[in-house]
Tab-separated table of C-alpha atoms and ligand atoms in Angstrom:
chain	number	residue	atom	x	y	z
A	16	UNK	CA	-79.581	-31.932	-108.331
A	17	UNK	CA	-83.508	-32.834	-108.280
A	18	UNK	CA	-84.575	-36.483	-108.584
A	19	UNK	CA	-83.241	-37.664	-111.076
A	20	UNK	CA	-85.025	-39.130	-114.839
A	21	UNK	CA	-84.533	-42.591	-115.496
A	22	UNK	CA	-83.681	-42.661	-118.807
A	23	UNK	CA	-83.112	-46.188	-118.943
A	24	UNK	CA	-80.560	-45.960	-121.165
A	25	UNK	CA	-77.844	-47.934	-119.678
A	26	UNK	CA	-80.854	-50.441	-119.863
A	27	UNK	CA	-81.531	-50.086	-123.845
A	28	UNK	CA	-77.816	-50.109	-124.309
A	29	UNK	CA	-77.491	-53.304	-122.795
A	30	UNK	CA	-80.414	-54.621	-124.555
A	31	UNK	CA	-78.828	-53.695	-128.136
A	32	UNK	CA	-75.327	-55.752	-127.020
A	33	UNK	CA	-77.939	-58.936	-126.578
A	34	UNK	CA	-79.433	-58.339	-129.355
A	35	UNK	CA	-76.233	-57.858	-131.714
A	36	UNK	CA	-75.129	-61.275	-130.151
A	37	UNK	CA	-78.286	-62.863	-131.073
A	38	UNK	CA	-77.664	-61.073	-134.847
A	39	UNK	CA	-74.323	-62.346	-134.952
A	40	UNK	CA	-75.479	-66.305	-134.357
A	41	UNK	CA	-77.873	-65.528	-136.776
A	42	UNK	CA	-75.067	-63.865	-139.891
A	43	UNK	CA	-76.825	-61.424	-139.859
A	44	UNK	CA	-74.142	-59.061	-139.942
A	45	UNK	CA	-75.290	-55.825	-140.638
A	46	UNK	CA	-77.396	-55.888	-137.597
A	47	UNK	CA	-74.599	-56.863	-135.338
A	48	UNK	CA	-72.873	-53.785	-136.410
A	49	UNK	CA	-75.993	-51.611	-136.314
A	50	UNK	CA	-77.229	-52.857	-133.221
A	51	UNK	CA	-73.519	-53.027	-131.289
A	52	UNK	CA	-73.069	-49.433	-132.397
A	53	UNK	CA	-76.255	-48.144	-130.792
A	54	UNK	CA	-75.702	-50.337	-127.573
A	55	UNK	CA	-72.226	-49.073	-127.201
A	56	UNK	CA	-73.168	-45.353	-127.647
A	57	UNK	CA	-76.087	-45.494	-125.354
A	58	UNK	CA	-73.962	-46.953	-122.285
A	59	UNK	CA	-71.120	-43.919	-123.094
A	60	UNK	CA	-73.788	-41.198	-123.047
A	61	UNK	CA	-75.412	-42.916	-119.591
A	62	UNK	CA	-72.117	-42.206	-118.402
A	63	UNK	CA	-71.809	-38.945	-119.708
A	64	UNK	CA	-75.533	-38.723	-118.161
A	65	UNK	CA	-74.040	-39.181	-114.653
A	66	UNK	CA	-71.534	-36.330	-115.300
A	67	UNK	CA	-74.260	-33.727	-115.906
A	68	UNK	CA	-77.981	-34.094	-117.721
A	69	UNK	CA	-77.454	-31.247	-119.848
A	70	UNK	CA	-74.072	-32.677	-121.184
A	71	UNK	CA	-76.749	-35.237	-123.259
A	72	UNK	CA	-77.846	-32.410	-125.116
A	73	UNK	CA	-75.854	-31.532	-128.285
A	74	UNK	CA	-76.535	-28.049	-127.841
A	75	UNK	CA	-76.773	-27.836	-123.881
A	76	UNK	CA	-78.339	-24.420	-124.046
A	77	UNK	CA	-81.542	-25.862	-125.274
A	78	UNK	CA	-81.610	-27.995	-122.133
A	79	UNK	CA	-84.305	-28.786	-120.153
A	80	UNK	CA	-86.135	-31.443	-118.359
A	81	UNK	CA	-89.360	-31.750	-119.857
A	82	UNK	CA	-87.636	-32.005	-123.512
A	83	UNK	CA	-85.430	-34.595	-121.655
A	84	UNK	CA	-88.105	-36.582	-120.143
A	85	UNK	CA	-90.244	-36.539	-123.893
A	86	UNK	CA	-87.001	-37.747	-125.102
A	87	UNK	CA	-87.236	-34.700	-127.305
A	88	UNK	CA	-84.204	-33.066	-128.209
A	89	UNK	CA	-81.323	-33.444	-130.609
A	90	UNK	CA	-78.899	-35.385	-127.943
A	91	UNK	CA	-75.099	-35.820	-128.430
A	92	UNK	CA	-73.189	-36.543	-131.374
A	93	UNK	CA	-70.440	-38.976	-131.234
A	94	UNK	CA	-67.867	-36.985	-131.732
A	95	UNK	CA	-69.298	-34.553	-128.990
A	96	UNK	CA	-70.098	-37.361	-127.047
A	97	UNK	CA	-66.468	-38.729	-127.045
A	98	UNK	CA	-65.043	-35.045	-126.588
A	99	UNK	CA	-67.231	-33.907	-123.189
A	100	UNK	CA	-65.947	-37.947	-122.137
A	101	UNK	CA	-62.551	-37.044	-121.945
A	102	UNK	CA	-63.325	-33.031	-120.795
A	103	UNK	CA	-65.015	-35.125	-117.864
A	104	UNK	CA	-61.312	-36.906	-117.179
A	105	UNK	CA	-63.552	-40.286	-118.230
A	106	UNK	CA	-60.692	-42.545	-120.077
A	107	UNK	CA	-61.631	-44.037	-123.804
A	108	UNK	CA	-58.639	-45.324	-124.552
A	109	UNK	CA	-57.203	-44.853	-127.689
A	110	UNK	CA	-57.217	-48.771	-128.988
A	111	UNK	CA	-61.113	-48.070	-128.254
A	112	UNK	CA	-61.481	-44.526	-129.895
A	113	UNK	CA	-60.488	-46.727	-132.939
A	114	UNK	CA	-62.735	-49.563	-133.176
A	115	UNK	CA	-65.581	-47.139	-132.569
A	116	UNK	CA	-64.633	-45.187	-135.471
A	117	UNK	CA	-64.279	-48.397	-137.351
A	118	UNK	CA	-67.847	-49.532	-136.125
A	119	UNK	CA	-69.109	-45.839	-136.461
A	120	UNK	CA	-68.135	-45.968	-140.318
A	121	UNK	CA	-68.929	-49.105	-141.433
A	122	UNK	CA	-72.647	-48.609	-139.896
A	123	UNK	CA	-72.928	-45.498	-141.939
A	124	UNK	CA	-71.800	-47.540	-145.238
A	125	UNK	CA	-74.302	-50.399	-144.245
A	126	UNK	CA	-76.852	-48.267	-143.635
A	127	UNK	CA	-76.634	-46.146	-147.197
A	128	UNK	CA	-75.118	-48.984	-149.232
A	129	UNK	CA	-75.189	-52.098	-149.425
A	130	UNK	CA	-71.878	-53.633	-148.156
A	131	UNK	CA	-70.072	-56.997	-148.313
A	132	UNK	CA	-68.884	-58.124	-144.800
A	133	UNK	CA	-66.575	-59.933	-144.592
A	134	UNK	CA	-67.341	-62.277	-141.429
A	135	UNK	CA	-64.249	-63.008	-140.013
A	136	UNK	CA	-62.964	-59.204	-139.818
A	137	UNK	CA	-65.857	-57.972	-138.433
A	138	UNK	CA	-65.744	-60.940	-135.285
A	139	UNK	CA	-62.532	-59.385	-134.570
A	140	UNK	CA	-63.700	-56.188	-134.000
A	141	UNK	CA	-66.492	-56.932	-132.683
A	142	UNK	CA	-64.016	-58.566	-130.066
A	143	UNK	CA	-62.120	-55.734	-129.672
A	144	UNK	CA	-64.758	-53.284	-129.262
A	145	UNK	CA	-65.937	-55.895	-126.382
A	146	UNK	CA	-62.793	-55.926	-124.732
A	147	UNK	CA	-62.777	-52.446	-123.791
A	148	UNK	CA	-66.445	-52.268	-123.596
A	149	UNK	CA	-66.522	-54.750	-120.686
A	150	UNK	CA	-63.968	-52.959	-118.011
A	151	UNK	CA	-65.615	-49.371	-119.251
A	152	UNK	CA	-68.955	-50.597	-117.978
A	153	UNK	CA	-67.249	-52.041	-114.591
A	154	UNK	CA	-64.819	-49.203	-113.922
A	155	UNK	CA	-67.016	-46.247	-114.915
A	156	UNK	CA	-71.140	-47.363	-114.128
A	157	UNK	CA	-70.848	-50.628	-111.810
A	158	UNK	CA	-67.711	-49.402	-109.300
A	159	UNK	CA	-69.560	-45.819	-109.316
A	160	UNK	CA	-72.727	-47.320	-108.190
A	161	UNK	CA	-74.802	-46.010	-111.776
A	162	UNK	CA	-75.771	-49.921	-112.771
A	163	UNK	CA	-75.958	-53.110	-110.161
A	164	UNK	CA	-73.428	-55.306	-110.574
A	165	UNK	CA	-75.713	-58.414	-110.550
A	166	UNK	CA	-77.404	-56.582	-113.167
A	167	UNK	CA	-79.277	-59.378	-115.312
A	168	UNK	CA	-78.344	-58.167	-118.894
A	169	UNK	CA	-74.712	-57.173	-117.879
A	170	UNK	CA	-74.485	-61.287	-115.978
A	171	UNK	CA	-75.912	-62.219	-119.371
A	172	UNK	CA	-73.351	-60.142	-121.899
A	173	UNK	CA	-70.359	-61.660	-119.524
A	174	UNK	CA	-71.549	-65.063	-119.159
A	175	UNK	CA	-71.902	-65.177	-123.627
A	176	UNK	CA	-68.459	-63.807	-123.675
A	177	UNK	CA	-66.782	-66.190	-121.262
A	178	UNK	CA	-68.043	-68.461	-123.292
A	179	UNK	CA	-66.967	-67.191	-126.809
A	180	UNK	CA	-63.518	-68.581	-127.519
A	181	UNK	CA	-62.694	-65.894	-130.002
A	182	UNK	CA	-63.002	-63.329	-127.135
A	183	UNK	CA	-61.315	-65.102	-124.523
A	184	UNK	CA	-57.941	-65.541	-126.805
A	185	UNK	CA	-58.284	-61.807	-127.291
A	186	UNK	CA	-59.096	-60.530	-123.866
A	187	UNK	CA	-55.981	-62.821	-122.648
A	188	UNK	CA	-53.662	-61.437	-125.668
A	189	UNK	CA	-54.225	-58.348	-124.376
A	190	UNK	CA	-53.738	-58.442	-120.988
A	191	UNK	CA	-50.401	-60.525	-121.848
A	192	UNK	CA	-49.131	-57.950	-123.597
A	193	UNK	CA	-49.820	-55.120	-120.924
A	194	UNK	CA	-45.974	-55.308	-119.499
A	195	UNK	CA	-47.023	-53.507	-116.404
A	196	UNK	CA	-50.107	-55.988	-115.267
A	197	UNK	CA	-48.201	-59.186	-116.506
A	198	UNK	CA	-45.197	-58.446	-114.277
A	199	UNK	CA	-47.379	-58.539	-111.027
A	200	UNK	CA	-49.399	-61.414	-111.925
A	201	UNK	CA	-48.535	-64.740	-110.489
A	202	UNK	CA	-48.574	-67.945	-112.405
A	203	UNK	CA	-51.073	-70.447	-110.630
A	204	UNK	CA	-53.044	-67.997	-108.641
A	205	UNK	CA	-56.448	-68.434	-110.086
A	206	UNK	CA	-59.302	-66.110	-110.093
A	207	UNK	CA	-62.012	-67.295	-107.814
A	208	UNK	CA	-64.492	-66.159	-110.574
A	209	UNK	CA	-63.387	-67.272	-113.804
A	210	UNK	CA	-59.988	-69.505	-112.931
A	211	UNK	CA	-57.401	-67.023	-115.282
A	212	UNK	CA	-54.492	-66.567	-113.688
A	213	UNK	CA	-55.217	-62.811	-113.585
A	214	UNK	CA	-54.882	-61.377	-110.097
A	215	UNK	CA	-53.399	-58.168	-109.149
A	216	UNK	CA	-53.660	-58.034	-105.303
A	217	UNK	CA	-53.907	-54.579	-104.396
A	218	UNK	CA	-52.891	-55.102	-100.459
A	219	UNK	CA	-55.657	-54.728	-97.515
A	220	UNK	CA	-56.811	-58.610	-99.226
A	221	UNK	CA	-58.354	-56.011	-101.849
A	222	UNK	CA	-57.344	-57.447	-105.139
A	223	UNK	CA	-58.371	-57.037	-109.419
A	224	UNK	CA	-58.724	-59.558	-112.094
A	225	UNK	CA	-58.082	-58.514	-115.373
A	226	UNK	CA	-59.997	-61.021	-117.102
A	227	UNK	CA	-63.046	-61.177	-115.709
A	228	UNK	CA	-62.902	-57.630	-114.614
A	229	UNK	CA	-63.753	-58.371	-110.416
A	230	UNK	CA	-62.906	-55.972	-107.813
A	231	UNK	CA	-63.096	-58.440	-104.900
A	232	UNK	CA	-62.791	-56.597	-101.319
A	233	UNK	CA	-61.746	-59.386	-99.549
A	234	UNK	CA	-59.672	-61.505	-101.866
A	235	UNK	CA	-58.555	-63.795	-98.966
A	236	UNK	CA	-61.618	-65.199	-98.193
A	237	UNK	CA	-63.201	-65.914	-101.372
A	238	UNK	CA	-59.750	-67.256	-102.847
A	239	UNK	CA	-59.234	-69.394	-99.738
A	240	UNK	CA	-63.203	-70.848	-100.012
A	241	UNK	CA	-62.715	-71.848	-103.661
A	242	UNK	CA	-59.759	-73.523	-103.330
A	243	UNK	CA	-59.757	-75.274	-99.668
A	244	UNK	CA	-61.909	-76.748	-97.151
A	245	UNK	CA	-61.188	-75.022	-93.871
A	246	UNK	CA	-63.547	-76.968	-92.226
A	247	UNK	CA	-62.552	-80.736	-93.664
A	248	UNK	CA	-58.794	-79.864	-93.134
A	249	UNK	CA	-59.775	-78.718	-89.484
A	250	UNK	CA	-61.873	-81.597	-89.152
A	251	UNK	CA	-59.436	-84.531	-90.835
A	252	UNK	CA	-56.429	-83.349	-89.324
A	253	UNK	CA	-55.451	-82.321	-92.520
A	254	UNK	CA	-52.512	-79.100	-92.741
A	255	UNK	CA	-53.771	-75.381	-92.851
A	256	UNK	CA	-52.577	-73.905	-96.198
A	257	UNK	CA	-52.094	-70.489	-95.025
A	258	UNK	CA	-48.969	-69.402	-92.849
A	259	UNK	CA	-48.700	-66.316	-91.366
A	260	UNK	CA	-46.830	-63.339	-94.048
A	261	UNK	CA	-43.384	-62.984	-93.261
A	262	UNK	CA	-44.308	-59.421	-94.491
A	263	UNK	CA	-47.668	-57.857	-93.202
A	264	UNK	CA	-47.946	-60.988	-90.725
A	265	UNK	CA	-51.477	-61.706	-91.717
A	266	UNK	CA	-52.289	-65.380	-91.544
A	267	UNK	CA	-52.457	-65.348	-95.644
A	268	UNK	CA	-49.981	-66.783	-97.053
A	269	UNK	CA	-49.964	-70.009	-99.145
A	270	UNK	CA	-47.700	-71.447	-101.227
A	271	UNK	CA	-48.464	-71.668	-105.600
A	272	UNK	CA	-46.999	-74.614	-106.663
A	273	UNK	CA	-47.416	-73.514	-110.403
A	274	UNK	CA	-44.814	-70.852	-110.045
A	275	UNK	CA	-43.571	-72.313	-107.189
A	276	UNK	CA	-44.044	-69.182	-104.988
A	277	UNK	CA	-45.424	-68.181	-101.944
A	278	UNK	CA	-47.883	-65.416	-102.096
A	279	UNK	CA	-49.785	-63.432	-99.453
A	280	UNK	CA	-53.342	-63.239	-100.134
A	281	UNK	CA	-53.572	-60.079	-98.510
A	282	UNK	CA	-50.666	-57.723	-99.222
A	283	UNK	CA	-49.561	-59.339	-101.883
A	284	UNK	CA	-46.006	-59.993	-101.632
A	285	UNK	CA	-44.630	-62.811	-102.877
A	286	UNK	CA	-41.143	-64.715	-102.935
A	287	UNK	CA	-40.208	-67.888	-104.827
A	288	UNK	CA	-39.920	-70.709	-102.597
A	289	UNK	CA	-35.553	-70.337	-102.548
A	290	UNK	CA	-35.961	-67.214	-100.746
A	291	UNK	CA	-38.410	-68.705	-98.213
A	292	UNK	CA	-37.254	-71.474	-95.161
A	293	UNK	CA	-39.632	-73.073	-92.521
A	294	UNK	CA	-38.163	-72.681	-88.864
A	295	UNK	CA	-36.011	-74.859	-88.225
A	296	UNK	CA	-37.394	-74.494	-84.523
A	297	UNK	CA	-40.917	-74.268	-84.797
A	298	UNK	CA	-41.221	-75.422	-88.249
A	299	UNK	CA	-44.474	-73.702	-88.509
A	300	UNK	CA	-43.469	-70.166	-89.166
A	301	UNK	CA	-42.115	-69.231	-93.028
A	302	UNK	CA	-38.962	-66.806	-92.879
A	303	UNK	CA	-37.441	-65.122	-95.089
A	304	UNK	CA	-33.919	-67.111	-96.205
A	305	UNK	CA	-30.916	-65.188	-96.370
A	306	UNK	CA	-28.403	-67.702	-95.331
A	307	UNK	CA	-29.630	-70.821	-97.543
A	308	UNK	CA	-26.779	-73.122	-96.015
A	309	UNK	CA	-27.714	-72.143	-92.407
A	310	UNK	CA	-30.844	-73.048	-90.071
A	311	UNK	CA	-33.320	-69.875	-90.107
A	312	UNK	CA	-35.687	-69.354	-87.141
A	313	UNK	CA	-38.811	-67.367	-87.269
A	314	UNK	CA	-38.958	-64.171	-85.019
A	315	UNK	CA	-41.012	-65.797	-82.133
A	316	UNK	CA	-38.081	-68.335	-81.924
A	317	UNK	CA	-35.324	-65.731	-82.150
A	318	UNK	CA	-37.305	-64.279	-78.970
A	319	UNK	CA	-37.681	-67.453	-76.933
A	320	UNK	CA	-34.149	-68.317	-77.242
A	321	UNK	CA	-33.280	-64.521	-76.010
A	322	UNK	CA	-35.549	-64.800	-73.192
A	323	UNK	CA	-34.439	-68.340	-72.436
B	403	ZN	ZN1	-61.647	-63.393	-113.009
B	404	ZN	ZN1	-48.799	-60.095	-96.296
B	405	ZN	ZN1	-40.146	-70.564	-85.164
């Protein structure tokens, strides 16, 4: 493809969210639709953008750059817009699909009539249109390299949110009811980022919070920095949290006293603390347990009594 034309549209988009926050302090309600709706579509067709250039165009045979650098051109309808998404295998998913139409039609009423709001339902979708719009923007422009993820006005939107009790309730409701990510999250083992217990780990100390939407590449590290000195405990004398995974024998694992577990930062297994013993040589290696009323030695044991 030649260089590319900034379009700066991922850029406006975010701009609009801001400024629908700001409209929403303010009641001013109709703009916080208005303005949310434009931000919103802006950051889809930036994706879309990233697919192909002409795919902006509504009709694509009328594409070409100069028309696309004047910004000159009839560009996507939503309903087009939403359609080439999914042709592109790019996920809206369906709870989504509906607040947008929601938003999509009760911009069109505000902008031809005038409308009665009613405040509290429209902070709810709001919320819910956020909710999706958050891990869209991280899975599909920040993970694919189209927007920093430092990005100012993205640290900005996040940083509001995290702060907006309305949409953490929400963003937790809905993660608690996703059976499949609740079952593999572990009560107690906080983000490093925003402290919600809402940590996949992935293996290879890769791991995914579902709150605040992180893709950390080296889980063990960061979680292991936030929550212990190293350097004090090595210091003071003080005992090493981590013992070495009975499982992918990385020195990662640590024991959650919240769900009184012991977890490997790095592959992720985890047992509950009945299925684990210490060595009742050493006493410094875990292992696993499978004879509760008997002494259970670690493999390096096992080996020294062999060779002894
Ligand atoms: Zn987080
Ligand atoms: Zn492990
Ligand atoms: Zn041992």
């Amino acid at each position: 493809m030649p260089n590319k034309i900034e379009l700066k549209m991922i850029d406006n988009g975010l701009d609009f969210i801001l400024r629908s926050f700001n409209d929403l302090e303010n009641n001013e309600l109709k703009y916080t639709a208005l303005h949310l709706y434009s931000g919103v579509l802006l950051i889809l067709k930036e994706r879309l953008y990233n697919v192909d250039e002409k795919l902006i165009f509504e009709n694509t045979n009328k594409y070409n750059r100069n028309s696309l650098r004047n910004g000159n051109f009839q560009s996507v309808k939503y309903e087009t817009l939403l359609s080439r998404l999914k042709e592109a295998n790019i996920i809206i998913q369906n709870e989504f699909k509906a607040e947008l139409d929601w938003l999509r039609s009760e911009r069109n009423k505000m902008e031809h009539f005038h409308v009665n709001i009613r405040i509290e339902a429209l902070k709810s979708h709001i919320v819910n249109i956020l909710i999706h719009l958050v891990p869209f923007i991280k899975n599909e422009l920040v993970y694919n390299y189209f927007l920093d993820e430092d990005d100012e006005k993205l640290q900005f939107i996040i940083e509001y949110l995290h702060k907006y009790n309305g949409y953490i309730k929400a963003k937790l409701k809905s993660i608690e009811q996703q059976e499949h990510l609740k079952i593999q999250m572990i009560d107690g083992l906080q983000c490093p980022y925003c402290s919600n217990d809402t940590i996949i780990i992935e293996g290879d100390s890769e791991a995914y919070c579902y709150f605040c939407e992180t893709r950390f590449t080296d889980f063990e590290v960061e979680y292991i920095n936030e929550n212990y000195n190293l350097h004090e405990i090595a210091i003071d004398g003080g005992t090493d949290p981590r013992y070495e995974c009975i499982d992918c024998r990385s020195q990662a694992m640590i024991y959650i006293e919240d769900s009184h577990s012991y977890i490997c930062l790095c592959c992720g297994v985890w047992y509950s603390a009945e299925q684990i013993a210490t060595c009742a040589r050493c006493e410094s290696q875990l292992v696993y347990n499978k004879y509760p009323d008997e002494p259970a030695f670690c493999d390096y044991c096992l080996d020294f009594f062999i060779s002894s």
